PDB file of C-alpha atoms in Angstrom:
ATOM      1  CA  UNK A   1       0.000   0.000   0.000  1.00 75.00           C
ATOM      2  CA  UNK A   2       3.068   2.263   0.540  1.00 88.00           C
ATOM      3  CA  UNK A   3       4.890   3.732  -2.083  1.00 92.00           C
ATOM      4  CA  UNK A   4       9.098   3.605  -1.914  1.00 94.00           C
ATOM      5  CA  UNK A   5       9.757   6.383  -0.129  1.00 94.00           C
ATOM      6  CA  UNK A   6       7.280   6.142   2.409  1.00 93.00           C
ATOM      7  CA  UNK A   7       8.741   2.329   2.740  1.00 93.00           C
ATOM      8  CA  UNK A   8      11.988   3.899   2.578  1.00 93.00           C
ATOM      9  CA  UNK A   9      11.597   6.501   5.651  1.00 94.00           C
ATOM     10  CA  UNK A  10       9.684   3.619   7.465  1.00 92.00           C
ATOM     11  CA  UNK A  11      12.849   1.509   7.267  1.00 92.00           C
ATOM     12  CA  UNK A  12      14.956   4.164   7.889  1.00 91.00           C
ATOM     13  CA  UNK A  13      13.026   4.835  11.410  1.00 92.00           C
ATOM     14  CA  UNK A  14      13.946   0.975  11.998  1.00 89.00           C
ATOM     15  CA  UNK A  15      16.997   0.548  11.025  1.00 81.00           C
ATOM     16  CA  UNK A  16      18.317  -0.712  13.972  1.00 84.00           C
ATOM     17  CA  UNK A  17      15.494  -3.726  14.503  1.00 90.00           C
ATOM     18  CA  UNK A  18      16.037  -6.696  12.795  1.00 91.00           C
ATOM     19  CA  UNK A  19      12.883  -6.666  10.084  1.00 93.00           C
ATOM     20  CA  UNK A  20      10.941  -8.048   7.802  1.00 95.00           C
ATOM     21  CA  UNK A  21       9.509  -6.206   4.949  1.00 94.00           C
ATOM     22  CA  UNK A  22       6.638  -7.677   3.407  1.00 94.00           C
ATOM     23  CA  UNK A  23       4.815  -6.763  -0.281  1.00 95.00           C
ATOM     24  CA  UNK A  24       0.401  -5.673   0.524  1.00 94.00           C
ATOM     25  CA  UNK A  25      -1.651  -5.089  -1.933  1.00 91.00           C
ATOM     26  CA  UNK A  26      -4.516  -3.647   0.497  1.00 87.00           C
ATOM     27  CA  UNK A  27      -7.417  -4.280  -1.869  1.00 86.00           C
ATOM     28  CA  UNK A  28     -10.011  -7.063  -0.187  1.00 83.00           C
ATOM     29  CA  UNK A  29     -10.364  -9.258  -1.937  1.00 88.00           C
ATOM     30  CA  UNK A  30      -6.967  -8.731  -4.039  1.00 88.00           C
ATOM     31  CA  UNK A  31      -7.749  -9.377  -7.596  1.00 90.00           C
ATOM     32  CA  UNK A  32      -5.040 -11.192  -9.467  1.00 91.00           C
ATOM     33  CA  UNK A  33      -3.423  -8.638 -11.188  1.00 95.00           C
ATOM     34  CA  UNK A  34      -2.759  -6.261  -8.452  1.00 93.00           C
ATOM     35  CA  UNK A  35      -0.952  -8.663  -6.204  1.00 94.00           C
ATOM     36  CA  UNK A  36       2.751  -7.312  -7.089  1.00 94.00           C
ATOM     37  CA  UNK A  37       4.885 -10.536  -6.703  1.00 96.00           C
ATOM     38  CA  UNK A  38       7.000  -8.565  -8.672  1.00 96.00           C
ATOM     39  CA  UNK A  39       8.067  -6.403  -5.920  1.00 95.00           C
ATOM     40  CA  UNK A  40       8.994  -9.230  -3.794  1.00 97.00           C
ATOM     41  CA  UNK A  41      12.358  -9.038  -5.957  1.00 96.00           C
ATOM     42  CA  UNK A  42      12.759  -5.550  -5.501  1.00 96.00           C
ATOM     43  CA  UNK A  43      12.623  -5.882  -2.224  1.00 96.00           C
ATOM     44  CA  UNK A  44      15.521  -8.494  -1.761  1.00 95.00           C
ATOM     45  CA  UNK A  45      17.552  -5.980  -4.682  1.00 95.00           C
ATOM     46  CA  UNK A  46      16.893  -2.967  -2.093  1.00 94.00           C
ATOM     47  CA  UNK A  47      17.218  -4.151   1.519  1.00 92.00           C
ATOM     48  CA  UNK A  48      18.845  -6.074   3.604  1.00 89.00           C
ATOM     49  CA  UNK A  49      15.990  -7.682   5.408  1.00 93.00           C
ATOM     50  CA  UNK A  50      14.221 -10.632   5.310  1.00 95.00           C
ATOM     51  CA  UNK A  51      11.049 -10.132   3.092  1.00 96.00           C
ATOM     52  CA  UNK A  52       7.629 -11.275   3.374  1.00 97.00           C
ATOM     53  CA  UNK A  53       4.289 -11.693   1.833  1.00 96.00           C
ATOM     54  CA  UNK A  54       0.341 -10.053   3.494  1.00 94.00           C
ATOM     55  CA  UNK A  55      -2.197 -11.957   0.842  1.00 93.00           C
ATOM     56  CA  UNK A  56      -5.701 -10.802   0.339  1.00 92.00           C
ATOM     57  CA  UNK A  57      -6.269 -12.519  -2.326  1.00 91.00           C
ATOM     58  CA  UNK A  58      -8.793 -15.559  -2.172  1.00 89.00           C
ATOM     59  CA  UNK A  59      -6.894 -18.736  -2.404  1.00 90.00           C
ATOM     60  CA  UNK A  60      -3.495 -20.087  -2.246  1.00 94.00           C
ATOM     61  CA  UNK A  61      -1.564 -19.293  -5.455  1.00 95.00           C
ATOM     62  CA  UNK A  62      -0.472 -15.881  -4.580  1.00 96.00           C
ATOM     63  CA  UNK A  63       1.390 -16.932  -1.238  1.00 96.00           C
ATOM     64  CA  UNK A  64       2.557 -20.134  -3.003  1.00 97.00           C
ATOM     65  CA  UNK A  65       4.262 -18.284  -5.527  1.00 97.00           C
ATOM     66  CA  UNK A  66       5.338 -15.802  -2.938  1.00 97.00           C
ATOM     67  CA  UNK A  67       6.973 -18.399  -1.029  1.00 97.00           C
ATOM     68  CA  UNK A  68       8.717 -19.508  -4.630  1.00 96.00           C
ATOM     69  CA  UNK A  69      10.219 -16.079  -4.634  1.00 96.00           C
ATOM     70  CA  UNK A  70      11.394 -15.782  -1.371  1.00 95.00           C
ATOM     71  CA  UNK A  71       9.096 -14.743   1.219  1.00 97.00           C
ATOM     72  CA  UNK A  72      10.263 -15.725   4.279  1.00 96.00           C
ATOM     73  CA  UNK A  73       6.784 -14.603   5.989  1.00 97.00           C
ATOM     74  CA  UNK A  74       3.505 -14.922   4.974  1.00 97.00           C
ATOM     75  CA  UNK A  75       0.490 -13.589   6.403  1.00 95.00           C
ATOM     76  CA  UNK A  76      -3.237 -14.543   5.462  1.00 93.00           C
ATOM     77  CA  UNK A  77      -6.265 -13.519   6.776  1.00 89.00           C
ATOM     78  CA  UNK A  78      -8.390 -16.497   9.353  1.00 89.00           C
ATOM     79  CA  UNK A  79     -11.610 -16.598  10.432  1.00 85.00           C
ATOM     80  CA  UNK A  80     -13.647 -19.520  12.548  1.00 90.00           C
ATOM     81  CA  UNK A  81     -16.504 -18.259  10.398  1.00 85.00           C
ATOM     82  CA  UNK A  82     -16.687 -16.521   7.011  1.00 81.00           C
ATOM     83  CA  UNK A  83     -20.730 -15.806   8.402  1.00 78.00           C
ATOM     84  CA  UNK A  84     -18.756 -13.488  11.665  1.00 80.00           C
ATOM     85  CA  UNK A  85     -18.732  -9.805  11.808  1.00 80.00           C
ATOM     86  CA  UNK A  86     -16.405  -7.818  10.177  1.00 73.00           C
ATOM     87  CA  UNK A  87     -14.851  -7.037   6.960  1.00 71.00           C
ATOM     88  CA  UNK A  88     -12.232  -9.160   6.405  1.00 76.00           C
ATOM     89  CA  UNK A  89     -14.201 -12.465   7.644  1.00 76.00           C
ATOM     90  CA  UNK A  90     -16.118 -13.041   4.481  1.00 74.00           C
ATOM     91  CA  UNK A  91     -12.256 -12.848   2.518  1.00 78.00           C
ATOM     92  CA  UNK A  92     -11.033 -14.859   5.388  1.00 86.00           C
ATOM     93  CA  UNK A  93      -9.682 -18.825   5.332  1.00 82.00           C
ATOM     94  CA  UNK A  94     -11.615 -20.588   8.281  1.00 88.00           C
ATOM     95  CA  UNK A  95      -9.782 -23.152   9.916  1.00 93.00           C
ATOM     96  CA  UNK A  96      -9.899 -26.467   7.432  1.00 95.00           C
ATOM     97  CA  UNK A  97      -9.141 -24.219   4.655  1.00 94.00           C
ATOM     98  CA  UNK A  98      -6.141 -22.702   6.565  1.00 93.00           C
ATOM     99  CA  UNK A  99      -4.818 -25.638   7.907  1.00 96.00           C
ATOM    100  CA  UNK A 100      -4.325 -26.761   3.930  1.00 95.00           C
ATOM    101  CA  UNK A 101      -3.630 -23.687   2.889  1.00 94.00           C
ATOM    102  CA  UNK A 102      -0.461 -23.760   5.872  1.00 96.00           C
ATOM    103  CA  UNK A 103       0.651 -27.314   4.742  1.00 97.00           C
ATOM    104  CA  UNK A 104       0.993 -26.073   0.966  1.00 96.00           C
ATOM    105  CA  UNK A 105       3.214 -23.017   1.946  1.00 96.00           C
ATOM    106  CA  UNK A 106       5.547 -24.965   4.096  1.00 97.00           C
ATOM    107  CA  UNK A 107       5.935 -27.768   1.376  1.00 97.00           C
ATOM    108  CA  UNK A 108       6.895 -24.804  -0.653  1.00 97.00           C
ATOM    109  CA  UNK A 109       9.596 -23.755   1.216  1.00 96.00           C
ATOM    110  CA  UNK A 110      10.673 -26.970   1.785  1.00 97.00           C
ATOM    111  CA  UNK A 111      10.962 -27.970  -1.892  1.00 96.00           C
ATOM    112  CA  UNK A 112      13.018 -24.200  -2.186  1.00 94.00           C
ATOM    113  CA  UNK A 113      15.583 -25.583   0.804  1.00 95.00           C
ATOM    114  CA  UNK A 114      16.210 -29.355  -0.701  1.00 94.00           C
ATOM    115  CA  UNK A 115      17.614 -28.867  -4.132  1.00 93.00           C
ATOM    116  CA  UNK A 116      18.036 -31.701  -6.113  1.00 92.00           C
ATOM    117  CA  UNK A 117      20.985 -32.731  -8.009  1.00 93.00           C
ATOM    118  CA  UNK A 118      19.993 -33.793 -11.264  1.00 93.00           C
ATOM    119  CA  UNK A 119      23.127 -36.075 -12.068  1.00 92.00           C
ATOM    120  CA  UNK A 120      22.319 -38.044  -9.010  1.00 93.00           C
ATOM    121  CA  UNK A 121      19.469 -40.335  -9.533  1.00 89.00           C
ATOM    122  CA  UNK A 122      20.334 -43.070  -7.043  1.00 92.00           C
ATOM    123  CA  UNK A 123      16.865 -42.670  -5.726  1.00 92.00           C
ATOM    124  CA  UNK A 124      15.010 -43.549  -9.465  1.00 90.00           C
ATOM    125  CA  UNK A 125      17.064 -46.890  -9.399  1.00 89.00           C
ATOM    126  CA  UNK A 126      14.178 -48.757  -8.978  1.00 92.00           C
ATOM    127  CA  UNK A 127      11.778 -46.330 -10.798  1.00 92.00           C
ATOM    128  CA  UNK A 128      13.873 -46.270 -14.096  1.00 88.00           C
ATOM    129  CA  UNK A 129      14.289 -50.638 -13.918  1.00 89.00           C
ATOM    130  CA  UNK A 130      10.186 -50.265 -14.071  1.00 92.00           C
ATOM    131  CA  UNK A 131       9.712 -47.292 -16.313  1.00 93.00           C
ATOM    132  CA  UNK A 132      12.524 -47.045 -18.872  1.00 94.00           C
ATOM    133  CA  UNK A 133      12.391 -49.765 -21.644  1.00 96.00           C
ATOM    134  CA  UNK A 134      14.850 -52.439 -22.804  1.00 96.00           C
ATOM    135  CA  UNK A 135      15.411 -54.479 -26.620  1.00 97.00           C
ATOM    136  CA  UNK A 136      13.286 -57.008 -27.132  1.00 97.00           C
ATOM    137  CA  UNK A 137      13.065 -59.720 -30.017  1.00 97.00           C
ATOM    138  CA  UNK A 138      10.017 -58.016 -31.843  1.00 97.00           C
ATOM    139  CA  UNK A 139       9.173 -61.312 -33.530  1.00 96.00           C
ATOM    140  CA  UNK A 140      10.679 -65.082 -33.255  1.00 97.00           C
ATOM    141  CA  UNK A 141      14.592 -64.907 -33.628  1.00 97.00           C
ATOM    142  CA  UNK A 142      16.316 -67.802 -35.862  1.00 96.00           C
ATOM    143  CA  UNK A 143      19.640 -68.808 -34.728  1.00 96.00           C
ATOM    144  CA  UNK A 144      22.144 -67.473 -36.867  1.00 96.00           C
ATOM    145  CA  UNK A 145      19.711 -64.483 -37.616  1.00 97.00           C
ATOM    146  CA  UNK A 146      21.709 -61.241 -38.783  1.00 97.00           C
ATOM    147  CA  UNK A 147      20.044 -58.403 -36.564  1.00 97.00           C
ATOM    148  CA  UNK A 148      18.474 -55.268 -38.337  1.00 97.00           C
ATOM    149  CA  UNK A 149      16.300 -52.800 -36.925  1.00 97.00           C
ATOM    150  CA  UNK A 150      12.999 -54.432 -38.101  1.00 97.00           C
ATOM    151  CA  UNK A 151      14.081 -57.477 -35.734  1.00 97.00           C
ATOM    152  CA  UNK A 152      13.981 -55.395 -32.126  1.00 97.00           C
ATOM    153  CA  UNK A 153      11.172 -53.815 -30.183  1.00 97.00           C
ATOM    154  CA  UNK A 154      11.077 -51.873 -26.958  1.00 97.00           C
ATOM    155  CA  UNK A 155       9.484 -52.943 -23.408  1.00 96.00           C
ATOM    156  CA  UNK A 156       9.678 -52.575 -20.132  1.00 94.00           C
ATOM    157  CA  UNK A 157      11.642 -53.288 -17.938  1.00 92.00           C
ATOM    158  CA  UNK A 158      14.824 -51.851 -18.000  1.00 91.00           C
ATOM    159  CA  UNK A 159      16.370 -54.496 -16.726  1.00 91.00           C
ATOM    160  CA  UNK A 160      18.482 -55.514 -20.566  1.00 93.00           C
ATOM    161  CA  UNK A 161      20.139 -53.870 -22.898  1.00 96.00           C
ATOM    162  CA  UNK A 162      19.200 -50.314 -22.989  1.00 95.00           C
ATOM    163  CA  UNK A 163      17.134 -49.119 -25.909  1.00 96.00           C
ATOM    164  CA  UNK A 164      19.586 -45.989 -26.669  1.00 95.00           C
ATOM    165  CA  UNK A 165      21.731 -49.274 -27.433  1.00 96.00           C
ATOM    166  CA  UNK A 166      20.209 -50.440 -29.790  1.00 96.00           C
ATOM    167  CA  UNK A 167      22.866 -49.903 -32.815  1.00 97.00           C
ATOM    168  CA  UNK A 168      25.032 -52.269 -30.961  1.00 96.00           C
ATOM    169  CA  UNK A 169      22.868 -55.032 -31.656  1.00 97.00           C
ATOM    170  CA  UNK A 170      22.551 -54.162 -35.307  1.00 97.00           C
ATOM    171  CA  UNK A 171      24.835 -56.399 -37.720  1.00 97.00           C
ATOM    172  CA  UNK A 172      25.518 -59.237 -34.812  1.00 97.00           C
ATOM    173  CA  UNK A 173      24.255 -62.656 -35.103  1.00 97.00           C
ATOM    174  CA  UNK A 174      22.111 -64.538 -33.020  1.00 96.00           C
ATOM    175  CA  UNK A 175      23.580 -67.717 -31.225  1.00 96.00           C
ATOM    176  CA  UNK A 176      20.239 -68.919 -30.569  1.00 95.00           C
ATOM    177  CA  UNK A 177      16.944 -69.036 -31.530  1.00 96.00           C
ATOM    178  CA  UNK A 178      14.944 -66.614 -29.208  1.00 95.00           C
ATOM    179  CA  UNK A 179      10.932 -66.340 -29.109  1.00 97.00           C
ATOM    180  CA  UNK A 180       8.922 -62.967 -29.723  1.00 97.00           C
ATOM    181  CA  UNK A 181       9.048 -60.559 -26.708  1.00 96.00           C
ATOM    182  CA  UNK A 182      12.292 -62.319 -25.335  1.00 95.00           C
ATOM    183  CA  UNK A 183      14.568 -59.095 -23.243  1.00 95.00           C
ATOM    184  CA  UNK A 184      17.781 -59.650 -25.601  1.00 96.00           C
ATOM    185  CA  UNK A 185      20.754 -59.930 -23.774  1.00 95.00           C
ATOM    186  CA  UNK A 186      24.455 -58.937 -25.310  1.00 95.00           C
ATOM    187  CA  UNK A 187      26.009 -62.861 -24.950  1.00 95.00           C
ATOM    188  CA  UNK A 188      23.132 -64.022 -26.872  1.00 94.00           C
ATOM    189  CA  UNK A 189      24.954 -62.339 -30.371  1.00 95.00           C
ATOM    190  CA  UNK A 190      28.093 -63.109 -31.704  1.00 92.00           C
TER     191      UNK A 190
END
């Protein structure tokens, strides 16, 4: 609701308290477009305080996303009843609502504090045996069989020979006869 020098000679009267300086949009209920997540940046460029996040908007998007940016603080408006007196109840969360709404934020921030390295995928060992494919004999294999493409097909698991390998099966010869949908294996070509 303040512009920047008002924030400014706000700050500047606490300077020495340890704050946190959070982006309002004091419309009720905030529409969309006037919520100013854009600031949120500004803020961290400007001071150096923590910043934070006052929603009035109806729902949890805007705080989400605030959270995705950085707020370190958010504040949202609670009510037991959106049927009490006053004029923020009716634009309030009551307490089901709000206990969701709390959960998303906080998964938010923790997803922002546990990056993941994406060259370490120890933890998809099992996921990418079940998901990723392997070669398979498309139809019957004849022993003695020189391999071309038309003679491979791709399943799951991917528990054989990779599918991105599937030019080192081409030209080889089969040792044995193999059935339709059999994973190939690399000792089964010469």
């Amino acid at each position: 609701m303040s512009n920047w020098d008002e924030l400014n000679s706000a700050i500047e009267v606490f300077k020495n308290i340890d704050l946190t300086i959070m982006q309002c949009s004091s419309i009720y209920p905030c529409p969309t477009k006037n919520v100013g997540l854009n600031i949120l940046d500004e803020l961290k460029n400007k001071y150096e305080h923590q910043i934070g996040f006052s929603d009035h908007t109806v729902g949890f998007a805007a705080s989400i996303a605030a959270a995705a940016l950085g707020a370190t603080v958010i504040e949202k408006h609670f009510t037991f009843s959106k049927n009490m007196y006053g004029s923020d109840a009716k634009h309030s969360m009551e307490p089901k609502e709000f206990k969701v709404f709390c959960q998303e934020v906080k998964d938010t921030w923790d997803m922002i504090s546990n990056p993941v390295n994406k060259d370490d995928v120890t933890i998809y060992t099992k996921m990418k045996n079940v998901f990723q494919k392997s070669i398979v004999a498309k139809h019957d294999i004849l022993k003695g069989t020189k391999i071309n493409f038309n003679h491979l097909a791709f399943k799951k698991p991917g528990s054989g020979i990779p599918a991105k390998d599937y030019k080192k099966l081409i030209g080889k010869k089969s040792k044995t006869t193999m059935k339709r949908n059999t994973l190939l294996e690399m000792e089964d070509f010469e």
